[in-house]
Short mmCIF file of C-alpha atoms (C1' of nucleotides) in Angstrom, two decimals:
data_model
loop_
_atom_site.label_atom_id
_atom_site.label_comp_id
_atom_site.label_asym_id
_atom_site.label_seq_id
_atom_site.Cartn_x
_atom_site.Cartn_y
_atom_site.Cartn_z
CA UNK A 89 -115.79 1.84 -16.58
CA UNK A 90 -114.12 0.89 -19.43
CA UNK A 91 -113.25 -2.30 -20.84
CA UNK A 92 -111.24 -4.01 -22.82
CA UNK A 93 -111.54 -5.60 -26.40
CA UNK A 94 -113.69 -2.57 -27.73
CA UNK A 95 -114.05 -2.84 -31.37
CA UNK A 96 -114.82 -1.20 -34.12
CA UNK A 97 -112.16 0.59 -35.49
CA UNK A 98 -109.33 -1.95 -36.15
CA UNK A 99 -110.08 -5.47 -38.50
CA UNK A 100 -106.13 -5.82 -37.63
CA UNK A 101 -103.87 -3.35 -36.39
CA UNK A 102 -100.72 -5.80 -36.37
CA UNK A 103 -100.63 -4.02 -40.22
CA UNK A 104 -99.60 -0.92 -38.08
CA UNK A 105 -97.01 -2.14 -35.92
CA UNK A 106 -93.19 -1.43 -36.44
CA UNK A 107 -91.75 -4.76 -36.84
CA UNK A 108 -95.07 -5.56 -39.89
CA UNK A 109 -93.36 -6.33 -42.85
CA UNK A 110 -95.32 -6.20 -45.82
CA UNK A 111 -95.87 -8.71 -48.61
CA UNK A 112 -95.04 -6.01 -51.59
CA UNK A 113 -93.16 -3.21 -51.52
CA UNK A 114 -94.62 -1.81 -55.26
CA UNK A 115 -93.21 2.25 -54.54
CA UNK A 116 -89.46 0.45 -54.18
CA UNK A 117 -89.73 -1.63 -57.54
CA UNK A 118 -86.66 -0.30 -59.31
CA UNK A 119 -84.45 -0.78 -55.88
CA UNK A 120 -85.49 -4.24 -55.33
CA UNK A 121 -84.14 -5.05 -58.64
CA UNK A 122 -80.93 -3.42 -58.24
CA UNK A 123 -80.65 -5.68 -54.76
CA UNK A 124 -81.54 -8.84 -57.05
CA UNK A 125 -78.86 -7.87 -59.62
CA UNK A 126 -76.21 -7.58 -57.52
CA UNK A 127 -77.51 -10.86 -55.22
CA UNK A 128 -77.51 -12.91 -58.30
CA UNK A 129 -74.44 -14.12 -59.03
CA UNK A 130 -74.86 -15.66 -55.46
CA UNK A 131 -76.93 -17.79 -56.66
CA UNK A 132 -74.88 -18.87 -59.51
CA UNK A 133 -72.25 -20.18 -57.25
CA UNK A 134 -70.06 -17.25 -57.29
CA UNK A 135 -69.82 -14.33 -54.97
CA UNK A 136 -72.84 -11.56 -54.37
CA UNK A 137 -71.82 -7.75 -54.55
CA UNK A 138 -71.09 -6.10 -51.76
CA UNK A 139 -74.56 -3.28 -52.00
CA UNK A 140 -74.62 -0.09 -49.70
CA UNK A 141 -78.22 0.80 -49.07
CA UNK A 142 -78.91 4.58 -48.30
CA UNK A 143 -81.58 6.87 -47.43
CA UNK A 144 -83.69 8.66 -44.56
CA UNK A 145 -84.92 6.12 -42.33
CA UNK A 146 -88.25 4.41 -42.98
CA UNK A 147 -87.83 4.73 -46.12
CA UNK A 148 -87.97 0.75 -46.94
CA UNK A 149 -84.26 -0.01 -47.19
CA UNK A 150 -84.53 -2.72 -44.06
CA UNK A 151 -87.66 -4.20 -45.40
CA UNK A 152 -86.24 -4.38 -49.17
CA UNK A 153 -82.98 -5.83 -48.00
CA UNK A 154 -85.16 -8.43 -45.70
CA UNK A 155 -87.25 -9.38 -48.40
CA UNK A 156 -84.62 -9.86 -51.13
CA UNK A 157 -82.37 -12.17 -48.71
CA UNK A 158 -85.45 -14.43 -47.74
CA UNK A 159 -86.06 -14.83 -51.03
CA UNK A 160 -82.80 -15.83 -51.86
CA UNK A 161 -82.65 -17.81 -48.99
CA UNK A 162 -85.75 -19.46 -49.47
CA UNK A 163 -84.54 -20.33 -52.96
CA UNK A 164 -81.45 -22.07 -52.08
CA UNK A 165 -83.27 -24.51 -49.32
CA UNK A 166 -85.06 -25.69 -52.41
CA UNK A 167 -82.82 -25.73 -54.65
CA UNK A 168 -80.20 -27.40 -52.28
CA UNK A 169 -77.15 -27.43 -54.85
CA UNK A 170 -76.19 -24.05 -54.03
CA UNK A 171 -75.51 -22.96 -50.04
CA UNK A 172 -76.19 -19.45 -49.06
CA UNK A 173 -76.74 -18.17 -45.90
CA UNK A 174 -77.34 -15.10 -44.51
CA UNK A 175 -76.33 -13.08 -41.31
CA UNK A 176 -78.44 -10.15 -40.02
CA UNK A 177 -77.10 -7.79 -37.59
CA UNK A 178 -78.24 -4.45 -36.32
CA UNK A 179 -75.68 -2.17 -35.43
CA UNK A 180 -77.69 0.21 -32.96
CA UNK A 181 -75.65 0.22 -29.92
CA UNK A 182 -72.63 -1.01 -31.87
CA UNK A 183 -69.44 1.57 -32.33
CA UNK A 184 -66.77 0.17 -33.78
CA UNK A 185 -65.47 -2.97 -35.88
CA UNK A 186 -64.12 -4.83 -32.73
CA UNK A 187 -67.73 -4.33 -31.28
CA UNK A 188 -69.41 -5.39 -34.33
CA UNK A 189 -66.89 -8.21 -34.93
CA UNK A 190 -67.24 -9.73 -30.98
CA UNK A 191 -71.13 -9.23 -31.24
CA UNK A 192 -71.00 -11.50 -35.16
CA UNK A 193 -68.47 -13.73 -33.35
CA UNK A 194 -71.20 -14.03 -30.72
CA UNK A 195 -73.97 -14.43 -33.00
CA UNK A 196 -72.03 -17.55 -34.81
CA UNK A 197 -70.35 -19.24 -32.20
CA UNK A 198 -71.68 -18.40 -29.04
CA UNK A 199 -69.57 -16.50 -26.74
CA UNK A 200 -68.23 -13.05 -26.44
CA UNK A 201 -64.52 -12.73 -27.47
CA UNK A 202 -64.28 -9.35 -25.90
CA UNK A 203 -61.02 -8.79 -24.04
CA UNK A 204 -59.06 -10.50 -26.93
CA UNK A 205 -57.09 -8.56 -29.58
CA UNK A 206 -58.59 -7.34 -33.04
CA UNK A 207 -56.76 -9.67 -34.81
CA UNK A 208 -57.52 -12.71 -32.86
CA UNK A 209 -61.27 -11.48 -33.01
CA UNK A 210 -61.46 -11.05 -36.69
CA UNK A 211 -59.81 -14.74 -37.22
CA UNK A 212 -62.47 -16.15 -34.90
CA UNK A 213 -64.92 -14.88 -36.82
CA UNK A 214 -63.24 -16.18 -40.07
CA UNK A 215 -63.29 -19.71 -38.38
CA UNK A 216 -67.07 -19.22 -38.03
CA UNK A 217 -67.97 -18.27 -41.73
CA UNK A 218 -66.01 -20.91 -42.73
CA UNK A 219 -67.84 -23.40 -40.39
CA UNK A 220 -70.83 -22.09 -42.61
CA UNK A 221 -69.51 -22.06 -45.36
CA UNK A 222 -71.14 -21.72 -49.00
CA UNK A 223 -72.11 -17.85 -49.54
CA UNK A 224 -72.21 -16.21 -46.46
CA UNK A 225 -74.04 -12.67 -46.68
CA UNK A 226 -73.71 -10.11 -44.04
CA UNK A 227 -76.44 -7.58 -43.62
CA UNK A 228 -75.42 -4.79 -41.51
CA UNK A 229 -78.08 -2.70 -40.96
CA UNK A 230 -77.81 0.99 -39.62
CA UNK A 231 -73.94 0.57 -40.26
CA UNK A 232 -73.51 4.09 -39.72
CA UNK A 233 -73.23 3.81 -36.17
CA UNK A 234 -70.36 2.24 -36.92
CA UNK A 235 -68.82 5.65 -37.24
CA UNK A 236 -65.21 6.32 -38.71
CA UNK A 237 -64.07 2.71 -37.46
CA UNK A 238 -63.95 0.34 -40.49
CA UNK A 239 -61.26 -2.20 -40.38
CA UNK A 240 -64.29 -4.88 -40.40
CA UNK A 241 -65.59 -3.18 -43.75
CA UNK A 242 -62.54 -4.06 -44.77
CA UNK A 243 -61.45 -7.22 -43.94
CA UNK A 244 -65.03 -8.99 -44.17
CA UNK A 245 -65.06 -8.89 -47.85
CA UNK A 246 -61.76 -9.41 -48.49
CA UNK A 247 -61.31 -12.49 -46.28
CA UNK A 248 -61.24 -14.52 -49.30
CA UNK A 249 -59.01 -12.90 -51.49
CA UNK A 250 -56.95 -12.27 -48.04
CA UNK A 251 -56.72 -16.03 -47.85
CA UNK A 252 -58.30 -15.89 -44.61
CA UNK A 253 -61.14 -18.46 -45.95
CA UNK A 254 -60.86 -21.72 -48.44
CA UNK A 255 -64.22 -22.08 -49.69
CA UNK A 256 -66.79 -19.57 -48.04
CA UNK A 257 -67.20 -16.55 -49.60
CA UNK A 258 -68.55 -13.57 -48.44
CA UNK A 259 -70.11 -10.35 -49.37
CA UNK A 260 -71.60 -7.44 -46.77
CA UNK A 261 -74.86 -5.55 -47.31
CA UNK A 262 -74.73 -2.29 -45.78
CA UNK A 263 -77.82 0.03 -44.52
CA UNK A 264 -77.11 3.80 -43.91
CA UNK A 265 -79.44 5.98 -42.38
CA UNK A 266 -76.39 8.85 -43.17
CA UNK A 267 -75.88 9.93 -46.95
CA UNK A 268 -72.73 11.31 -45.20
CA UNK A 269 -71.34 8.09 -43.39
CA UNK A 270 -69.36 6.84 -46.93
CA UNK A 271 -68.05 9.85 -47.43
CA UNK A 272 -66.23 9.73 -43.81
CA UNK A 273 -64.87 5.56 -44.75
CA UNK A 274 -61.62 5.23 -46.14
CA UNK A 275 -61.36 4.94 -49.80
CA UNK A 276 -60.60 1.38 -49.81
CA UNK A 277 -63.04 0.44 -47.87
CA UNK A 278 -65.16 2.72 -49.90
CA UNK A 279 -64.52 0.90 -52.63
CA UNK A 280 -65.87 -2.48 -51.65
CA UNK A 281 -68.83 -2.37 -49.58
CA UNK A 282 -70.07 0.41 -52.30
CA UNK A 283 -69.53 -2.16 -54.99
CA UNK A 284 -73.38 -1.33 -55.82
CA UNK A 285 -74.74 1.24 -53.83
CA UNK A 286 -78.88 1.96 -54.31
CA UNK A 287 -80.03 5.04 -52.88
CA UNK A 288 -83.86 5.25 -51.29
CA UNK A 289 -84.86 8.55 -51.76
CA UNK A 290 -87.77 9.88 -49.70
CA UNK A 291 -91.14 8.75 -50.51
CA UNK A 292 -93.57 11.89 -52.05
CA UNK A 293 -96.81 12.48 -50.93
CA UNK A 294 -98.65 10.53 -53.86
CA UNK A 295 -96.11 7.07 -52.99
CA UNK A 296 -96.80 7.91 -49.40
CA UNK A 297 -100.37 7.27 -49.62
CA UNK A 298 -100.89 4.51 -51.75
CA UNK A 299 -98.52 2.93 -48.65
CA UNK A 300 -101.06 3.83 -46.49
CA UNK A 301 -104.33 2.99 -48.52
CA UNK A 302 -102.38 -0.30 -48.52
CA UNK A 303 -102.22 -0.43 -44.67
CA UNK A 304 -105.63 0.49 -44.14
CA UNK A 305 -106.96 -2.13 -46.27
CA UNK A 306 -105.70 -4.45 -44.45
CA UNK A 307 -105.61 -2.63 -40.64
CA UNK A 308 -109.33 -0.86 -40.44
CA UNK A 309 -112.35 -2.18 -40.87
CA UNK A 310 -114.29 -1.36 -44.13
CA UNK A 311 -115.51 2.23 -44.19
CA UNK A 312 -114.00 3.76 -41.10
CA UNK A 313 -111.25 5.69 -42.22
CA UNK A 314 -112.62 8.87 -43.85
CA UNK A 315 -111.49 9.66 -47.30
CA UNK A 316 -109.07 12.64 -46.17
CA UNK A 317 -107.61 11.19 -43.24
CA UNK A 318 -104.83 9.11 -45.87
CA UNK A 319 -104.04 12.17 -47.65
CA UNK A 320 -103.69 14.27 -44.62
CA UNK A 321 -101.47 11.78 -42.90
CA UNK A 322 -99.32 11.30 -46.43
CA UNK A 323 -99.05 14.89 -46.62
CA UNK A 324 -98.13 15.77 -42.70
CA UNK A 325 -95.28 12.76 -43.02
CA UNK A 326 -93.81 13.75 -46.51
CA UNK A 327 -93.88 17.52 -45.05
CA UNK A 328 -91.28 16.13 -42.26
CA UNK A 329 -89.01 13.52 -43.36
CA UNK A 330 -90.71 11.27 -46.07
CA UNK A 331 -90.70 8.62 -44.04
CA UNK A 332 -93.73 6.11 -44.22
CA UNK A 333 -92.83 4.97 -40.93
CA UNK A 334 -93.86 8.30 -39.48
CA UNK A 335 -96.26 8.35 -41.54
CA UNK A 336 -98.32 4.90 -40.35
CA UNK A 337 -97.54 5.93 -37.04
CA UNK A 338 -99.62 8.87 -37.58
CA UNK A 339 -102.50 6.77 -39.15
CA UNK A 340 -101.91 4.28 -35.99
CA UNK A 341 -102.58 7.08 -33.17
CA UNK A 342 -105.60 8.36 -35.28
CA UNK A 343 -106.63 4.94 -35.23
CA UNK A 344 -106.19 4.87 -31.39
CA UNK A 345 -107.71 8.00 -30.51
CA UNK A 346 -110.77 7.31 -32.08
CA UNK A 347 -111.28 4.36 -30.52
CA UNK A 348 -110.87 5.47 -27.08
CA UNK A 349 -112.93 7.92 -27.93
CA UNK A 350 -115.61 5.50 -28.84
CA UNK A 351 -116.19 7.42 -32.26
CA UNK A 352 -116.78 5.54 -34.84
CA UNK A 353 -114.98 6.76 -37.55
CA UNK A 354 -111.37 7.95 -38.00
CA UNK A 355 -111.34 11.54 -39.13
CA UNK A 356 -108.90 14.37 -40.26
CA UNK A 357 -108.99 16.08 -36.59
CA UNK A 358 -108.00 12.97 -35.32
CA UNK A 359 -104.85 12.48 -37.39
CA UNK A 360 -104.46 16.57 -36.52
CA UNK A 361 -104.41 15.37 -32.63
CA UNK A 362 -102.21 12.16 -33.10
CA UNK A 363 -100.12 14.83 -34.64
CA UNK A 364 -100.02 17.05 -31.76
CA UNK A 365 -99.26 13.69 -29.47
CA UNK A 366 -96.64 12.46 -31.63
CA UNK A 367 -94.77 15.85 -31.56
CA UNK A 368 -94.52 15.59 -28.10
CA UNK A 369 -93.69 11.99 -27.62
CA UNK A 370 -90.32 13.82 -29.96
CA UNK A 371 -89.91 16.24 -27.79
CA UNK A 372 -90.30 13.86 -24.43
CA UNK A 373 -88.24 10.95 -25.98
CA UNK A 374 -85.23 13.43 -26.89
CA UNK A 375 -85.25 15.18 -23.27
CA UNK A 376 -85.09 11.61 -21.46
CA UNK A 377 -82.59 10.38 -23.91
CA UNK A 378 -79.90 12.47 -22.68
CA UNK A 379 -76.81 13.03 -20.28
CA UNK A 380 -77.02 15.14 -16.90
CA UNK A 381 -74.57 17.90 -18.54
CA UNK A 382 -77.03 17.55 -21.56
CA UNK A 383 -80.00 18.35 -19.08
CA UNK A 384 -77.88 21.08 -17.49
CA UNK A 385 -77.19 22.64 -21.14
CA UNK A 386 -80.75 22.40 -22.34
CA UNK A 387 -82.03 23.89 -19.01
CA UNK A 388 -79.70 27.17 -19.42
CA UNK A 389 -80.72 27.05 -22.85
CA UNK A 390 -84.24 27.50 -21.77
CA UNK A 391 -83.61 29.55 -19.11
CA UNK A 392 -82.50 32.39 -21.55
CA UNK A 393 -84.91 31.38 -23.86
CA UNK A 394 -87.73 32.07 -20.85
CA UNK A 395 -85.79 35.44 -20.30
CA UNK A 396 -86.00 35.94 -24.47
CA UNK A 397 -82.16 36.02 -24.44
CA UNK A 398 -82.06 33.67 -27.23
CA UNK A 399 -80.66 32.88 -29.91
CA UNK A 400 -77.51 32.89 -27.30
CA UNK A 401 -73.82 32.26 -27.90
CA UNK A 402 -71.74 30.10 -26.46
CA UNK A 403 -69.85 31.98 -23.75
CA UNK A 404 -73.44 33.33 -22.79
CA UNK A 405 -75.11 30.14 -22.43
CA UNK A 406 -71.93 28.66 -20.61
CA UNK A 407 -72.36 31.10 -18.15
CA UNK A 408 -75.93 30.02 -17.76
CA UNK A 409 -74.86 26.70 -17.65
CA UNK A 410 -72.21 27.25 -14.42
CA UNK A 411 -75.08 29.22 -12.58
CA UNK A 412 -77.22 25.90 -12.84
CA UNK A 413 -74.42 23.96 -11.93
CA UNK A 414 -73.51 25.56 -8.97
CA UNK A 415 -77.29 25.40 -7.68
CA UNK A 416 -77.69 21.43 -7.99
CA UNK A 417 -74.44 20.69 -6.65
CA UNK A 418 -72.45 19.44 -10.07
CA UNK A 419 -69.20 19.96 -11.06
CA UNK A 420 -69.56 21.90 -14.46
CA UNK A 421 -67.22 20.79 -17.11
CA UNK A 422 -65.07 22.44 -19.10
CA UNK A 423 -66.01 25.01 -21.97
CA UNK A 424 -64.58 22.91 -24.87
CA UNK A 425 -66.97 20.30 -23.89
CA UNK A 426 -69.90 22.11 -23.12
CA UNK A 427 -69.19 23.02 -26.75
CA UNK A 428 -69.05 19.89 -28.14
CA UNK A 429 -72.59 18.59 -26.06
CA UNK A 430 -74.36 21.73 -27.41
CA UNK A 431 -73.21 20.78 -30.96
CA UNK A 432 -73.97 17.59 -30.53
CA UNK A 433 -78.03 18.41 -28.91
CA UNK A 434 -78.43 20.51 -31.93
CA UNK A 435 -77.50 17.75 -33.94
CA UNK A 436 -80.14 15.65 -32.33
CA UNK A 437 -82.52 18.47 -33.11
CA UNK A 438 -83.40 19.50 -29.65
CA UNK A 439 -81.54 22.78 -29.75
CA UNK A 440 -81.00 24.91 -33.18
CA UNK A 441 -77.88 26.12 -34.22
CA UNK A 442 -77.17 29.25 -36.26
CA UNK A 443 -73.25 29.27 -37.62
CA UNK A 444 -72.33 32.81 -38.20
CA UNK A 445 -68.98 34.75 -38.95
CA UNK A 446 -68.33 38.21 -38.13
CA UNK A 447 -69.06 38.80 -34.46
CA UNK A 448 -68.43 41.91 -32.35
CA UNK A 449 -64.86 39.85 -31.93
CA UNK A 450 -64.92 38.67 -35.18
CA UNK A 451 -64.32 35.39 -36.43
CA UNK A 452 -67.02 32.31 -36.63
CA UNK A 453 -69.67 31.30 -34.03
CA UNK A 454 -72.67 29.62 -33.27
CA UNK A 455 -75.87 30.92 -31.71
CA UNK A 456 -78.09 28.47 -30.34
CA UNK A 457 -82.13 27.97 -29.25
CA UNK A 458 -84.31 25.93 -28.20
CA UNK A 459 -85.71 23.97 -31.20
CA UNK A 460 -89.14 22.03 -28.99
CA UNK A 461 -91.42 24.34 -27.91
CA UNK A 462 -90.67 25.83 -24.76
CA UNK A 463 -94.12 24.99 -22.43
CA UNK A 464 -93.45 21.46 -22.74
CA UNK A 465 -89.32 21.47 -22.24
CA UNK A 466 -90.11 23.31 -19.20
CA UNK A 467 -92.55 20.62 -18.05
CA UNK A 468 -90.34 18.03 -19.03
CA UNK A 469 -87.29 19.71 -17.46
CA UNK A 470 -89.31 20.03 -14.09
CA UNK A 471 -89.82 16.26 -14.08
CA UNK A 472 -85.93 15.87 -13.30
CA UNK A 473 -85.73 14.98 -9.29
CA UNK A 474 -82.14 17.19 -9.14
CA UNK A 475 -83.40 20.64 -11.22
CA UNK A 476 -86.77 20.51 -9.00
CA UNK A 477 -85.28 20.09 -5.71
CA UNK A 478 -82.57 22.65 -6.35
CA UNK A 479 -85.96 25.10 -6.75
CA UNK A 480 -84.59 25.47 -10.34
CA UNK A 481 -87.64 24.35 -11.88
CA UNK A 482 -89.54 26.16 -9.97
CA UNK A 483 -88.09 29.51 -11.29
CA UNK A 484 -88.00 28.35 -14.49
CA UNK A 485 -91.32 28.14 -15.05
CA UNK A 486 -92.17 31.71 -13.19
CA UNK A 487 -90.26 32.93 -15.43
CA UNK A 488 -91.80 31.27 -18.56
CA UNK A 489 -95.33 32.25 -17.23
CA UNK A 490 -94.47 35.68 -16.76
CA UNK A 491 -93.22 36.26 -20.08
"C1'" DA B 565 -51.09 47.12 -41.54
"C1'" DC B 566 -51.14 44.97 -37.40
"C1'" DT B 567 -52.50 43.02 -33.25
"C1'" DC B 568 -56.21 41.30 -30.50
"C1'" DC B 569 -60.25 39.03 -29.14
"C1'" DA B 570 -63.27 35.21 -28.52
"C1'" DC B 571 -64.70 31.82 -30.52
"C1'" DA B 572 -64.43 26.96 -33.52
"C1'" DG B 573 -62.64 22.74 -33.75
"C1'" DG B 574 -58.46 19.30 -34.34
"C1'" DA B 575 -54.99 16.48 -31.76
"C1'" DA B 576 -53.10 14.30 -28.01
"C1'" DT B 577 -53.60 12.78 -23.38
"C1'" DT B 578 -55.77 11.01 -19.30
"C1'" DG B 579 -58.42 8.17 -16.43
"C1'" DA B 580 -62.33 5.33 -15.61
"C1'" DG B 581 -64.52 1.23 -16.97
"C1'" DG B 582 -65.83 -2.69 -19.97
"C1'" DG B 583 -63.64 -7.09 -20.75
"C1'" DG B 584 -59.69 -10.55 -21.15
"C1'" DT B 585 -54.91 -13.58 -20.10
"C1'" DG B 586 -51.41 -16.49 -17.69
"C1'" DC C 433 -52.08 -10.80 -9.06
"C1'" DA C 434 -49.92 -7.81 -12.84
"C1'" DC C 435 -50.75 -6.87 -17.28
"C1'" DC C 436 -53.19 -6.43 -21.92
"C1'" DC C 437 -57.05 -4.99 -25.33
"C1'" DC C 438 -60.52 -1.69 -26.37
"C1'" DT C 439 -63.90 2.39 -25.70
"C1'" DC C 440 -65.38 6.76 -24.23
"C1'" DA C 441 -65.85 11.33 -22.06
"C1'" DA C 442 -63.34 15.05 -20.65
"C1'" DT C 443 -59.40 17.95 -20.51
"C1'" DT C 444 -55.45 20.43 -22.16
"C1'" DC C 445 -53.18 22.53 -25.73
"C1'" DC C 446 -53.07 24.31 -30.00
"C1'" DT C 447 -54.08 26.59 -34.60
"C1'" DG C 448 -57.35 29.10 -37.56
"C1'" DT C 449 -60.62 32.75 -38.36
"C1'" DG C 450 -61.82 37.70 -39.45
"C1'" DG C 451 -63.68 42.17 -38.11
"C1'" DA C 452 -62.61 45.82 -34.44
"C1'" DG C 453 -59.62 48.85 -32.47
"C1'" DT C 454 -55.34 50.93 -32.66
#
DNA sequence: ACTCCACAGGAATTGAGGGGTG
DNA sequence: CACCCCTCAATTCCTGTGGAGT
């Protein structure tokens, strides 16, 4: 029987959790004063710079960003001559200005605008910064989901100079998970929100564990973590993507698996295993997270993977795709689509695409494969109610097991 | 040298679906 | 109710590419 509040491994694991934010942020010195610069002048009355923040996500931009406006916050409540406010809003979910204007509007006033022009919505939300009033700062974090639609980019910091606003004044900090989104904005909008732009590059190995020799301090109890289990888990997570979000993940299931395994010590096999499990929690996550065509792509996908047909082109796997279709009962769409939703899985990493020119026909094309590993895509694939009842699962994995 | 193939990917259009107004 | 604003996926249509076959 087992039973809860078993201890032994954890002093306290809220260290480990995704929305900790820690006290210093030493490996990010240099970019937190950049962020101060180019807040200061809010604090001498006048306007802040507009800052874009880029880099690979977990790489600290959201918790530098957080931890610069408190403290500038912070400062003006005591001060109390100078008024500065600030205005966080994620963009995940959001795709365009008018979204991201009705959703601020929202935020500041109370109710949705939706349904009402752009321009209406934009001089709402002027009304509602002015209402503020003082320095008003905007952080807009993961900004790139805002895609190619930037009229709010524009007009936020302008406002002012627009004559939209009297005495508030306002400056936007942006937070890019895309080194490519600027390079897709318009050049005037370019222009302002990159007023100051600080890059985050990815943490190295040596960065990544002092992070982590932080977290453990604070998150284990004394003696429990073994001495390679930080460099292990440093060295797995600046392997991948840098990212020292991955990376305390990683440290976190290590954590876990020990204790449910009643060991008493975290070791370098477990951080091997929560590696294994957090691989396929990637794999799992990215299957759920998509479409029914998606699902119907990836599945002919593996289907001539399990038949070693792979890498495949296009009009091969389209083919594949109509068969599978026609067997759950789903209208397949058109080629130029099923194009676009196989570009657009290999740019979420579950299929890999190889651009090459020169075919038998000539020109350029892409072959594509299966980027997770194929076992678990087929297991994950015969969870889906509509391939499994059509028997497509089924033969899926016959074929896979007699490879 | 020229056309052709089979693809990539841009542009414009459509139609459904979210919301609104007077 | 008719009509408007905005978004998104899918479709249609189109142009570009570059070796193969003639």
């Amino acid at each position: 029987m087992q039973s809860f509040g078993v201890q032994g491994i954890f002093d306290n694991e809220d260290a480990l959790r995704e929305d900790y934010t820690p006290d210093e942020l030493p490996e990010r010195e240099e970019e937190l004063e950049r962020i101060h610069n180019a807040l200061a002048p809010a604090s001498r009355g006048s306007t802040a710079h507009n800052i874009f923040l880029y880099g690979k996500t977990g790489q600290g931009k959201t918790v530098a960003a957080r931890k610069k406006t408190r403290q500038l916050e912070s400062w003006s409540a005591e001060e109390g001559d100078i008024d500065i406010s600030v205005v966080w809003q994620s963009c995940n979910n959001i795709t365009s200005s008018y979204a991201l204007a009705t959703t601020l509007v929202e935020k500041l006033a109370g109710d949705n605008p939706n349904g009402h022009s752009q321009e209406q919505v934009f001089a709402q939300l002027y009304e509602e910064v002015e209402e503020i009033g003082g320095s008003v700062i905007f952080v807009l974090d993961e900004i790139d989901n805002l895609g190619t639609s930037d009229d709010v980019l524009y007009a936020l910091p302008r406002a002012r100079s627009e004559g939209h606003l009297r005495d508030a004044r306002v400056s936007v900090i942006g937070i890019s998970n895309d080194f490519n989104y600027v390079s897709n904005l318009s050049p005037k909008v370019k222009g302002t929100l990159c007023e100051k732009e600080v890059e985050f590059a990815p943490y190295k190995a040596d960065a990544l564990r002092s992070i982590l020799q932080r977290r453990v301090d604070v998150a284990f109890e004394d003696d429990v973590v073994q001495g390679g289990v930080v460099p292990l888990c440093a060295a797995l997570a600046a392997r991948e993507e840098g990212s020292a979000r991955q990376a305390i993940r990683l440290l976190y299931e290590a954590g876990e698996l020990a204790l449910t395994a009643t060991d008493e010590a975290v070791t370098e096999d477990h951080v091997k295993r929560a590696h294994d499990v957090l691989s396929r929690e990637r794999v799992v996550e990215g299957l759920r997270n998509v479409t029914l065509h998606d699902r119907m792509a990836i599945t002919a996908v593996t289907h001539l993977e399990c038949t070693e047909e792979t890498p495949a082109r296009t009009k091969h796997i389209y083919e594949q795709y109509r068969t599978i279709c026609d067997g759950v009962e789903l209208d397949p769409l058109r080629q130029r689509s099923l194009r676009d939703h196989l570009q657009e899985l290999a740019m979420q990493g579950i299929l890999e695409a190889t651009h090459r020119t020169s075919g038998l026909q000539g020109g350029d094309y892409y072959e594509f494969e299966l980027n997770t590993d194929l076992g678990m895509t087929v297991d994950v694939l015969a969870e889906n109610a509509r391939l499994s009842e059509a028997g497509i699962a089924d033969s899926l994995r016959m074929l896979y097991e007699s490879r």
